[in-house]
Amino acid sequence: MRRRNNEVAYAADEAARPESEPKGLDRTLSHRVGEMNLETDHQLQRGLKSRHIQFLALGGAIGTGLFIGSGQILATTGPAPLFMAYLSMMSVVWVVMNDLGEMVTYLPMKGISIPYFVGRFVDPSLAFAAGWNYWYAYAMLVAAECTAGGIILQYWTTTVPVAVWIAIQLLVVLFLNIIAVSFFGEAEFWFASIKLLTITGLIILGIVLFFGGGPSHEPLYFRYWQDPPGAFVPYLVGGSTGRFLAYWTAFVRAGFSFITSPELIALSAGETVAPRRNIPKAARRFVWRLAIFYGLGSLIIGIVVPNNDQRLLSGSDASASPYVIGIARAGIAGLNHVINAAVLTSAWSAANAFCYSGSRVLYSMALNGQAPRWLGLTTRRGVPWVAVLATLAVGCLAFLNVSNSGAVVFQWFTNISTISGFLAWIVIMVTYLRFRKATAHTGVLDGLPFRAALQPYSTYAALFVIILLTLTNGFQVFFPSQWSASSFLAAYITIPIFLALYLVHKLLYRTPFAIKTEDVDVLTGKKEMDDMSAADVEPVPKNWVEKIWYWLA
């Protein structure tokens, strides 16, 4: 039977409760946030396969942060802190990915987002603040990647204004996000494939240079880790304290490369084919693949480039990429253009993924009443076109980079988005801990379709680390010689904005501090998702080629 326009997925009255739900459960707040409109015009399509969502997440994670930003970290802190920082941040990403994986595999409903789970398991006010924080971060990241793409294109020619390159990129991202989701998934899959093949080639090249396979046939080994220039560059002060501050600075800055990347898999759950089979697969493989690319990639950077190479700080274009510098130092001609094209692809791919994620967050908030309803309008193919346009409208802030003063302001926005990402991870981990407690209380914890290792202890440890990173991300401004009002604002302005969103919503709607554990609704939608999972038939490989393909994708 077709639902009426004003009817939600699961009615709030006792008679309409699922059979698996205990009678008398007060889920007023928890359920209200979780209402979903199942009218056909309001539904997204399940067109993303396992390989799509895995490459979507990797495409969002491997961007200009690795190809260009890592060079600045190397120059500031040295190769050892760079390598250690990426490994440390990947351990945090592993925890966040597992937390999200457990929740979205349990309830992979169409139209869900991170704020949906926050409002359902923790508090509507926190969900409201988290939702707008997410959307803002994604929209800013779209602008950041498009700006980076414009600068990269100027590596080949400066006759075309950077504004033209930015406009072309925004239009391509718009095109790929407006058409049907399956075409978007294919485009992102091939975008990310080119990028991953390139970073794989760079890692192999670095290994070859390490053992002396370059034009000079002189092995590099770890010569740049020895004094001079050394594995560590003491930061602000000398001695052991300076080396620790170098590591901590690298740890904070490494966050830009990873923020919002775990969420990309979770956000695509509602549009994923067979989500209870594909989401756990993607979650497990994502972190290991990230470890290979970032772990080896950051190690290779410290091998092929000394931290005192002046070109690392020569500018903000692809010539500042440590990979390009390493290739130039090795005397390999022509390859710099190939790497430049790869960096461009990475920026474009990341912008594509961030626009997708930002629009889906906004779409879900519109369905839940935390954003204007018209932002939830979709095309007949199920694409939330209004949310896509709204996200790209903020992404147009990339045009601020046309002027010098605009570039300074734009840098503030990119710094703010990094801290927004840290705040988002804090909210995710708090939400997971509440979800785990509620499922244990209801008796469904042991029956979750995906269970991660070391829980909940790994979440408590990662939560402590990210809170510390958020509070100390701008510690250098408190040194008298480093004080800057703009740097202070860029480092900390996001925190009071987030708190203001949370407190204003709580004061206006008089929501409790947190939904009581016994009132948290962890059952609505479970039966429907169980039925969908039971109807899923896992494909069986017919030959060894398909076996390898299924293992990879």
Coordinates of C-alpha atoms in Angstrom, one line a residue:
M1 CA 0.0 0.0 0.0
R2 CA 1.3 3.5 -0.9
R3 CA 2.0 5.7 2.1
R4 CA 0.4 9.1 2.4
N5 CA 2.6 12.1 2.0
N6 CA 2.5 13.0 5.7
E7 CA 3.1 9.5 6.9
V8 CA 6.5 8.6 8.2
A9 CA 8.3 5.3 8.0
Y10 CA 7.3 4.1 11.5
A11 CA 4.2 5.3 13.3
A12 CA 4.6 6.6 16.8
D13 CA 1.4 5.0 18.2
E14 CA 1.5 1.7 20.2
A15 CA -0.5 -0.2 17.6
A16 CA 2.0 0.4 14.9
R17 CA 5.1 -0.5 16.8
P18 CA 7.2 -3.4 15.4
E19 CA 6.6 -6.8 17.0
S20 CA 10.2 -6.9 18.2
E21 CA 9.8 -3.7 20.2
P22 CA 8.8 -3.9 23.9
K23 CA 5.4 -2.5 24.7
G24 CA 5.4 0.7 26.8
L25 CA 8.8 1.9 25.6
D26 CA 8.9 5.7 25.7
R27 CA 10.8 6.7 22.6
T28 CA 9.3 10.1 22.1
L29 CA 12.5 12.1 21.6
S30 CA 14.6 9.2 20.2
H31 CA 12.0 8.1 17.7
R32 CA 11.0 11.6 16.6
V33 CA 14.5 12.4 15.4
G34 CA 14.5 9.0 13.6
E35 CA 11.4 9.5 11.5
M36 CA 11.9 8.9 7.8
N37 CA 9.6 9.9 5.0
L38 CA 9.3 6.9 2.7
E39 CA 7.3 8.6 -0.1
T40 CA 8.8 7.7 -3.4
D41 CA 9.8 11.2 -4.3
H42 CA 11.8 11.5 -1.0
Q43 CA 13.9 8.3 -1.4
L44 CA 17.5 7.9 -2.6
Q45 CA 18.3 4.9 -4.8
R46 CA 20.6 2.0 -3.8
G47 CA 23.0 2.2 -6.7
L48 CA 26.4 2.1 -5.0
K49 CA 28.3 -1.2 -4.9
S50 CA 31.1 -2.2 -2.5
R51 CA 33.9 -1.0 -4.9
H52 CA 32.1 2.3 -5.2
I53 CA 31.9 3.1 -1.5
Q54 CA 35.4 1.8 -0.8
F55 CA 36.9 4.1 -3.5
L56 CA 34.6 6.9 -2.5
A57 CA 36.2 6.9 0.9
L58 CA 39.7 6.5 -0.3
G59 CA 39.1 9.2 -2.9
G60 CA 38.1 11.6 -0.2
A61 CA 41.0 10.6 2.1
I62 CA 43.8 10.7 -0.4
G63 CA 43.9 14.3 -1.6
T64 CA 46.0 17.4 -1.5
G65 CA 46.8 16.7 2.1
L66 CA 49.1 13.8 1.2
F67 CA 50.4 15.2 -2.1
I68 CA 51.1 18.8 -1.0
G69 CA 50.3 19.3 2.7
S70 CA 52.7 16.5 3.7
G71 CA 55.6 18.6 2.3
Q72 CA 54.9 21.4 4.7
I73 CA 54.8 19.0 7.6
L74 CA 58.1 17.5 6.5
A75 CA 59.7 20.9 6.4
T76 CA 58.4 22.0 9.8
T77 CA 58.9 18.8 11.8
G78 CA 61.1 16.3 9.9
P79 CA 60.5 12.9 8.4
A80 CA 60.2 10.9 11.6
P81 CA 57.3 13.0 13.0
L82 CA 55.6 13.0 9.6
F83 CA 55.7 9.2 9.5
M84 CA 54.7 8.8 13.1
A85 CA 51.9 11.4 12.8
Y86 CA 50.2 9.6 9.9
L87 CA 50.4 6.2 11.6
S88 CA 49.0 7.8 14.8
M89 CA 46.1 9.4 13.0
M90 CA 45.3 6.2 11.1
S91 CA 44.8 4.5 14.4
V92 CA 42.2 7.1 15.3
V93 CA 40.6 6.7 11.9
W94 CA 40.4 3.0 12.5
V95 CA 38.4 3.5 15.7
V96 CA 36.1 6.1 14.1
M97 CA 35.5 3.8 11.1
N98 CA 34.6 0.8 13.4
D99 CA 32.2 2.9 15.4
L100 CA 30.4 4.1 12.3
G101 CA 30.5 0.6 10.8
E102 CA 28.7 -1.0 13.7
M103 CA 25.9 1.6 13.7
V104 CA 25.2 1.9 10.0
T105 CA 25.5 -1.8 9.4
Y106 CA 22.8 -2.3 12.0
L107 CA 20.5 0.3 10.6
P108 CA 21.5 1.1 7.0
M109 CA 18.2 2.9 6.2
K110 CA 17.8 5.3 3.3
G111 CA 18.4 8.9 4.1
I112 CA 20.5 8.3 7.2
S113 CA 23.4 10.5 8.2
I114 CA 25.7 10.9 11.2
P115 CA 23.3 13.6 12.8
Y116 CA 20.4 11.1 12.4
F117 CA 22.2 8.6 14.7
V118 CA 23.3 11.4 17.1
G119 CA 19.7 12.6 17.5
R120 CA 18.4 9.1 17.9
F121 CA 20.9 7.8 20.4
V122 CA 22.1 10.9 22.2
D123 CA 20.3 14.2 22.0
P124 CA 18.5 16.2 19.3
S125 CA 20.4 19.4 20.2
L126 CA 23.7 17.7 19.7
A127 CA 22.4 16.3 16.4
F128 CA 21.4 19.8 15.2
A129 CA 24.9 21.2 16.0
A130 CA 26.7 18.2 14.5
G131 CA 24.6 18.3 11.3
W132 CA 25.4 21.9 10.5
N133 CA 29.0 21.5 11.5
Y134 CA 29.3 18.6 9.1
W135 CA 27.7 20.3 6.2
Y136 CA 29.8 23.4 6.8
A137 CA 33.0 21.3 6.9
Y138 CA 32.1 19.5 3.7
A139 CA 31.2 22.6 1.9
M140 CA 34.5 24.3 2.9
L141 CA 36.4 21.2 1.8
V142 CA 34.8 21.5 -1.6
A143 CA 36.1 25.0 -1.9
A144 CA 39.5 24.0 -0.6
E145 CA 39.9 21.2 -3.1
C146 CA 38.7 23.3 -6.1
T147 CA 41.1 26.1 -5.1
A148 CA 43.9 23.6 -4.9
G149 CA 42.9 22.3 -8.4
G150 CA 43.0 25.8 -9.8
I151 CA 46.5 26.4 -8.4
I152 CA 47.7 23.0 -9.8
L153 CA 46.4 23.8 -13.3
Q154 CA 48.4 27.0 -13.2
Y155 CA 51.5 24.8 -13.0
W156 CA 51.2 24.4 -16.7
T157 CA 49.9 27.8 -17.7
T158 CA 49.3 31.2 -16.0
T159 CA 47.7 32.8 -18.9
V160 CA 44.2 31.5 -17.9
P161 CA 42.9 33.2 -14.8
V162 CA 42.6 30.9 -11.7
A163 CA 38.9 31.8 -11.5
V164 CA 38.2 30.1 -14.8
W165 CA 39.8 26.8 -13.6
I166 CA 37.8 27.0 -10.3
A167 CA 34.6 27.6 -12.3
I168 CA 35.3 24.6 -14.6
Q169 CA 35.9 22.3 -11.6
L170 CA 32.8 23.4 -9.8
L171 CA 30.7 22.8 -12.9
V172 CA 32.1 19.3 -13.4
V173 CA 31.4 18.5 -9.7
L174 CA 27.9 19.8 -10.2
F175 CA 27.3 17.6 -13.2
L176 CA 28.6 14.5 -11.5
N177 CA 26.5 15.1 -8.4
I178 CA 23.2 15.9 -10.2
I179 CA 23.0 12.9 -12.4
A180 CA 21.9 9.5 -11.1
V181 CA 23.8 8.1 -8.1
S182 CA 25.1 5.1 -10.0
F183 CA 26.8 7.3 -12.6
F184 CA 28.3 9.3 -9.8
G185 CA 29.6 6.2 -8.2
E186 CA 31.2 5.1 -11.4
A187 CA 32.8 8.5 -12.0
E188 CA 34.2 8.5 -8.4
F189 CA 35.4 4.9 -8.8
W190 CA 37.5 5.8 -11.9
F191 CA 38.7 9.1 -10.4
A192 CA 40.0 7.3 -7.3
S193 CA 41.4 4.4 -9.4
I194 CA 43.7 6.8 -11.3
K195 CA 44.8 8.4 -8.1
L196 CA 45.4 5.1 -6.3
L197 CA 47.4 3.7 -9.3
T198 CA 49.5 6.9 -9.2
I199 CA 50.3 6.8 -5.5
T200 CA 51.1 3.1 -5.9
G201 CA 53.5 4.0 -8.7
L202 CA 55.1 6.7 -6.5
I203 CA 55.6 4.2 -3.7
I204 CA 57.2 1.8 -6.1
L205 CA 59.4 4.5 -7.5
G206 CA 60.4 5.5 -3.9
I207 CA 61.5 1.9 -3.2
V208 CA 63.5 1.8 -6.4
L209 CA 65.3 5.1 -5.5
F210 CA 65.8 3.7 -2.0
F211 CA 67.9 0.9 -3.3
G212 CA 69.7 2.9 -5.9
G213 CA 67.6 2.3 -9.0
G214 CA 67.6 6.0 -10.1
P215 CA 69.6 7.5 -12.9
S216 CA 72.6 8.1 -10.6
H217 CA 72.4 4.5 -9.3
E218 CA 73.2 5.9 -5.8
P219 CA 71.1 4.3 -3.0
L220 CA 69.3 6.8 -0.8
Y221 CA 68.5 4.5 2.1
F222 CA 67.8 6.7 5.2
R223 CA 70.5 9.3 4.5
Y224 CA 68.1 12.2 5.1
W225 CA 67.1 10.8 8.5
Q226 CA 70.7 11.3 9.7
D227 CA 72.2 14.5 10.9
P228 CA 72.2 16.8 9.0
P229 CA 69.3 17.4 8.3
G230 CA 68.1 14.8 10.8
A231 CA 64.9 12.8 11.5
F232 CA 63.5 15.4 13.8
V233 CA 63.3 19.2 13.5
P234 CA 62.8 20.5 17.0
Y235 CA 59.8 22.8 17.1
L236 CA 59.8 26.1 19.0
V237 CA 62.2 24.8 21.7
G238 CA 65.2 22.5 21.6
G239 CA 65.9 19.1 23.0
S240 CA 63.4 16.3 23.7
T241 CA 60.6 18.8 24.3
G242 CA 61.1 20.3 20.9
R243 CA 61.1 16.9 19.3
F244 CA 57.8 16.0 21.1
L245 CA 56.3 19.3 20.0
A246 CA 57.4 18.5 16.4
Y247 CA 55.5 15.2 16.6
W248 CA 52.4 16.8 18.2
T249 CA 52.4 19.5 15.5
A250 CA 52.6 16.9 12.8
F251 CA 49.8 14.9 14.5
V252 CA 47.5 17.9 14.5
R253 CA 48.3 18.8 10.9
A254 CA 47.9 15.2 9.7
G255 CA 44.3 15.5 10.7
F256 CA 43.5 17.6 7.6
S257 CA 44.3 14.6 5.4
F258 CA 41.8 12.3 7.2
I259 CA 38.9 14.4 8.5
T260 CA 35.5 13.3 7.2
S261 CA 37.0 10.4 5.3
P262 CA 35.5 7.6 7.5
E263 CA 32.1 9.2 7.3
L264 CA 32.0 8.8 3.5
I265 CA 31.3 5.1 3.8
A266 CA 28.6 5.7 6.5
L267 CA 26.9 8.4 4.5
S268 CA 26.6 6.1 1.5
A269 CA 25.0 3.2 3.4
G270 CA 21.5 4.3 2.5
E271 CA 22.4 4.1 -1.2
T272 CA 24.5 1.0 -1.0
V273 CA 23.5 -2.4 -2.5
A274 CA 23.3 -5.1 0.2
P275 CA 24.6 -2.7 2.9
R276 CA 24.9 -5.4 5.6
R277 CA 27.3 -7.3 3.4
N278 CA 29.2 -4.5 1.8
I279 CA 29.5 -1.9 4.6
P280 CA 31.5 -4.2 6.9
K281 CA 33.7 -5.3 4.0
A282 CA 34.4 -1.6 3.0
A283 CA 35.0 -0.6 6.7
R284 CA 37.6 -3.4 7.2
R285 CA 39.4 -2.9 3.9
F286 CA 39.3 0.9 4.0
V287 CA 41.6 1.3 7.0
W288 CA 44.2 -1.2 5.8
R289 CA 44.3 0.3 2.3
L290 CA 44.7 3.7 3.9
A291 CA 47.5 2.4 6.0
I292 CA 49.3 1.2 2.9
F293 CA 49.0 4.4 1.0
Y294 CA 49.6 6.9 3.8
G295 CA 52.0 4.8 5.8
L296 CA 54.3 3.9 2.9
G297 CA 53.6 7.2 1.1
S298 CA 54.7 9.3 4.1
L299 CA 57.8 7.1 4.6
I300 CA 58.8 7.5 1.0
I301 CA 58.5 11.3 1.3
G302 CA 61.1 11.3 4.1
I303 CA 63.4 9.1 2.0
V304 CA 63.4 11.0 -1.3
V305 CA 63.4 14.6 0.0
P306 CA 65.4 16.2 2.9
N307 CA 63.4 18.4 5.2
N308 CA 65.6 21.4 4.6
D309 CA 64.9 21.5 0.8
Q310 CA 63.9 25.1 0.2
R311 CA 61.3 24.1 -2.5
L312 CA 59.1 22.5 0.2
L313 CA 58.1 26.0 1.2
S314 CA 58.5 27.7 -2.2
G315 CA 54.7 28.0 -2.8
S316 CA 51.3 26.5 -2.7
D317 CA 51.3 24.9 -6.1
A318 CA 52.3 21.4 -7.2
S319 CA 56.0 22.4 -7.3
A320 CA 55.8 22.3 -3.5
S321 CA 54.8 18.6 -3.6
P322 CA 57.5 16.5 -2.0
Y323 CA 56.9 13.8 -4.7
V324 CA 57.7 16.3 -7.5
I325 CA 60.7 17.6 -5.6
G326 CA 62.0 14.0 -5.0
I327 CA 61.6 13.2 -8.7
A328 CA 63.5 16.4 -9.7
R329 CA 66.3 15.5 -7.2
A330 CA 66.6 12.1 -8.7
G331 CA 67.0 13.6 -12.2
I332 CA 64.0 11.9 -13.8
A333 CA 62.7 14.2 -16.6
G334 CA 59.1 14.6 -17.6
L335 CA 57.6 12.7 -14.7
N336 CA 56.7 15.9 -12.8
H337 CA 53.9 16.5 -15.3
V338 CA 52.5 13.1 -14.7
I339 CA 52.5 13.7 -10.9
N340 CA 51.0 17.1 -11.4
A341 CA 48.1 15.5 -13.3
A342 CA 47.7 13.0 -10.5
V343 CA 47.6 15.7 -7.8
L344 CA 44.9 17.4 -9.9
T345 CA 42.9 14.2 -10.1
S346 CA 43.1 13.8 -6.3
A347 CA 41.8 17.3 -5.7
W348 CA 39.0 16.9 -8.2
S349 CA 38.1 13.4 -6.8
A350 CA 38.1 14.8 -3.2
A351 CA 35.9 17.7 -4.2
N352 CA 33.5 15.3 -5.8
A353 CA 33.3 13.1 -2.7
F354 CA 32.9 16.1 -0.3
C355 CA 30.1 17.6 -2.4
Y356 CA 28.3 14.2 -2.3
S357 CA 28.7 14.0 1.4
G358 CA 27.7 17.5 2.2
S359 CA 24.5 17.3 0.1
R360 CA 23.5 14.0 1.8
V361 CA 24.0 15.5 5.3
L362 CA 21.8 18.4 4.3
Y363 CA 19.2 16.1 2.7
S364 CA 19.0 14.0 5.9
M365 CA 18.7 17.0 8.1
A366 CA 15.8 18.3 5.9
L367 CA 14.0 14.9 6.3
N368 CA 14.4 15.1 10.1
G369 CA 13.2 18.7 10.4
Q370 CA 16.6 20.2 11.3
A371 CA 16.8 22.1 8.1
P372 CA 14.2 23.6 5.8
R373 CA 12.1 20.9 4.1
W374 CA 12.7 22.2 0.6
L375 CA 16.4 21.1 1.0
G376 CA 15.1 17.5 0.9
L377 CA 13.6 17.7 -2.6
T378 CA 14.9 15.1 -5.0
T379 CA 14.8 14.5 -8.7
R380 CA 12.9 11.6 -10.2
R381 CA 16.1 9.6 -10.1
G382 CA 16.4 10.2 -6.4
V383 CA 19.2 12.8 -6.4
P384 CA 18.8 15.6 -3.7
W385 CA 19.4 18.4 -6.2
V386 CA 18.6 21.3 -3.9
A387 CA 21.1 20.1 -1.3
V388 CA 23.7 19.7 -4.0
L389 CA 23.2 23.2 -5.2
A390 CA 23.3 24.6 -1.6
T391 CA 26.6 22.8 -0.9
L392 CA 28.2 24.0 -4.1
A393 CA 27.0 27.6 -3.4
V394 CA 29.2 27.6 -0.3
G395 CA 31.9 25.9 -2.3
C396 CA 32.0 29.0 -4.5
L397 CA 34.0 30.6 -1.7
A398 CA 36.9 29.1 -3.7
F399 CA 36.7 32.3 -5.7
L400 CA 38.1 34.2 -2.7
N401 CA 41.4 32.8 -3.8
V402 CA 41.4 35.1 -6.8
S403 CA 42.8 38.0 -4.7
N404 CA 45.6 37.9 -2.1
S405 CA 43.3 39.2 0.7
G406 CA 40.7 36.6 -0.3
A407 CA 43.4 33.8 -0.1
V408 CA 44.1 34.8 3.5
V409 CA 40.5 34.6 4.4
F410 CA 40.1 31.4 2.6
Q411 CA 42.9 29.8 4.5
W412 CA 41.0 30.6 7.7
F413 CA 38.1 28.5 6.4
T414 CA 40.2 25.5 5.6
N415 CA 41.7 25.6 9.1
I416 CA 38.3 25.8 10.6
S417 CA 37.1 22.8 8.6
T418 CA 39.9 20.7 10.1
I419 CA 38.7 21.5 13.6
S420 CA 35.2 20.9 12.5
G421 CA 36.3 17.4 11.5
F422 CA 37.8 16.8 15.0
L423 CA 34.6 17.9 16.6
A424 CA 32.6 15.6 14.4
W425 CA 34.8 12.6 15.4
I426 CA 34.2 13.5 19.1
V427 CA 30.4 13.5 18.5
I428 CA 30.6 10.1 16.6
M429 CA 32.5 8.4 19.4
V430 CA 30.1 9.8 22.1
T431 CA 27.2 8.6 19.9
Y432 CA 28.7 5.1 19.5
L433 CA 29.2 4.7 23.3
R434 CA 25.5 5.6 23.8
F435 CA 24.5 3.2 21.0
R436 CA 26.5 0.4 22.6
K437 CA 25.0 1.1 26.0
A438 CA 21.5 1.2 24.6
T439 CA 21.9 -2.0 22.6
A440 CA 23.3 -3.8 25.7
H441 CA 20.3 -2.6 27.7
T442 CA 17.9 -3.8 25.1
G443 CA 19.7 -7.1 24.6
V444 CA 20.7 -6.8 20.9
L445 CA 24.4 -6.0 21.4
D446 CA 25.6 -9.6 20.9
G447 CA 23.4 -9.9 17.8
L448 CA 24.8 -6.9 15.9
P449 CA 25.7 -7.8 12.3
F450 CA 29.1 -6.2 12.6
R451 CA 31.3 -6.2 15.7
A452 CA 34.6 -4.4 15.8
A453 CA 37.6 -5.5 18.0
L454 CA 38.8 -3.8 21.2
Q455 CA 35.5 -2.0 21.9
P456 CA 34.6 0.1 23.8
Y457 CA 38.1 0.6 25.1
S458 CA 39.6 1.8 21.8
T459 CA 36.8 4.4 21.5
Y460 CA 37.5 5.8 25.0
A461 CA 41.3 6.1 24.1
A462 CA 40.6 7.7 20.7
L463 CA 38.1 10.1 22.3
F464 CA 40.7 11.3 24.8
V465 CA 43.3 11.8 22.1
I466 CA 40.9 13.8 19.8
I467 CA 39.7 16.0 22.6
L468 CA 43.3 16.8 23.4
L469 CA 44.1 17.5 19.8
T470 CA 41.2 19.8 19.5
L471 CA 42.1 21.8 22.6
T472 CA 45.8 22.0 21.7
N473 CA 45.6 22.4 17.9
G474 CA 46.8 26.0 18.1
F475 CA 49.2 25.7 21.0
Q476 CA 51.9 27.5 19.2
V477 CA 50.0 30.8 19.3
F478 CA 50.5 30.9 23.0
F479 CA 54.3 31.3 22.6
P480 CA 55.0 35.0 22.8
S481 CA 57.0 34.9 19.5
Q482 CA 54.2 33.1 17.7
W483 CA 51.1 35.0 18.7
S484 CA 48.7 35.9 15.9
A485 CA 45.1 36.9 16.3
S486 CA 44.2 35.4 13.0
S487 CA 45.9 32.1 13.8
F488 CA 44.2 32.0 17.2
L489 CA 40.7 32.5 15.6
A490 CA 41.4 29.9 12.9
A491 CA 42.4 27.4 15.5
Y492 CA 39.6 27.9 18.0
I493 CA 36.6 29.9 16.6
T494 CA 34.9 26.7 15.5
I495 CA 34.5 25.5 19.1
P496 CA 32.3 28.4 20.4
I497 CA 30.3 28.3 17.1
F498 CA 29.6 24.6 17.7
L499 CA 28.7 25.2 21.3
A500 CA 26.4 28.1 20.4
L501 CA 24.4 25.9 17.9
Y502 CA 24.1 23.3 20.6
L503 CA 23.0 25.6 23.4
V504 CA 20.6 27.7 21.4
H505 CA 18.8 24.7 20.1
K506 CA 18.6 23.2 23.6
L507 CA 17.3 26.4 25.1
L508 CA 14.7 26.8 22.3
Y509 CA 13.4 23.3 22.4
R510 CA 14.1 22.5 26.0
T511 CA 15.6 19.1 25.3
P512 CA 17.2 17.1 28.1
F513 CA 20.9 16.7 28.5
A514 CA 20.7 13.2 27.0
I515 CA 18.0 10.7 26.2
K516 CA 17.7 8.1 29.0
T517 CA 19.3 4.8 28.1
E518 CA 16.1 2.9 28.6
D519 CA 14.3 5.4 26.2
V520 CA 16.9 5.2 23.4
D521 CA 15.2 3.6 20.4
V522 CA 17.5 0.9 18.9
L523 CA 14.7 -1.2 17.4
T524 CA 12.7 0.9 15.0
G525 CA 13.8 -0.1 11.5
K526 CA 15.6 -3.2 12.7
K527 CA 12.9 -5.7 11.3
E528 CA 12.9 -4.0 7.9
M529 CA 16.7 -4.1 7.7
D530 CA 16.7 -7.7 8.9
D531 CA 14.2 -8.6 6.1
M532 CA 16.3 -6.8 3.5
S533 CA 19.4 -8.6 4.6
A534 CA 17.7 -12.0 4.6
A535 CA 16.7 -11.4 1.0
D536 CA 20.3 -10.6 -0.1
V537 CA 22.0 -13.3 -2.1
E538 CA 25.8 -13.0 -2.0
P539 CA 27.3 -13.5 -5.5
V540 CA 29.4 -16.6 -5.9
P541 CA 32.6 -16.3 -8.0
K542 CA 32.5 -18.6 -11.1
N543 CA 36.3 -18.6 -11.8
W544 CA 39.6 -17.4 -10.3
V545 CA 39.3 -14.0 -12.0
E546 CA 36.0 -13.3 -10.3
K547 CA 37.5 -14.5 -7.0
I548 CA 40.3 -12.0 -7.2
W549 CA 37.9 -9.2 -8.3
Y550 CA 35.5 -10.0 -5.4
W551 CA 38.4 -9.9 -3.0
L552 CA 39.6 -6.6 -4.3
A553 CA 36.2 -4.9 -4.7

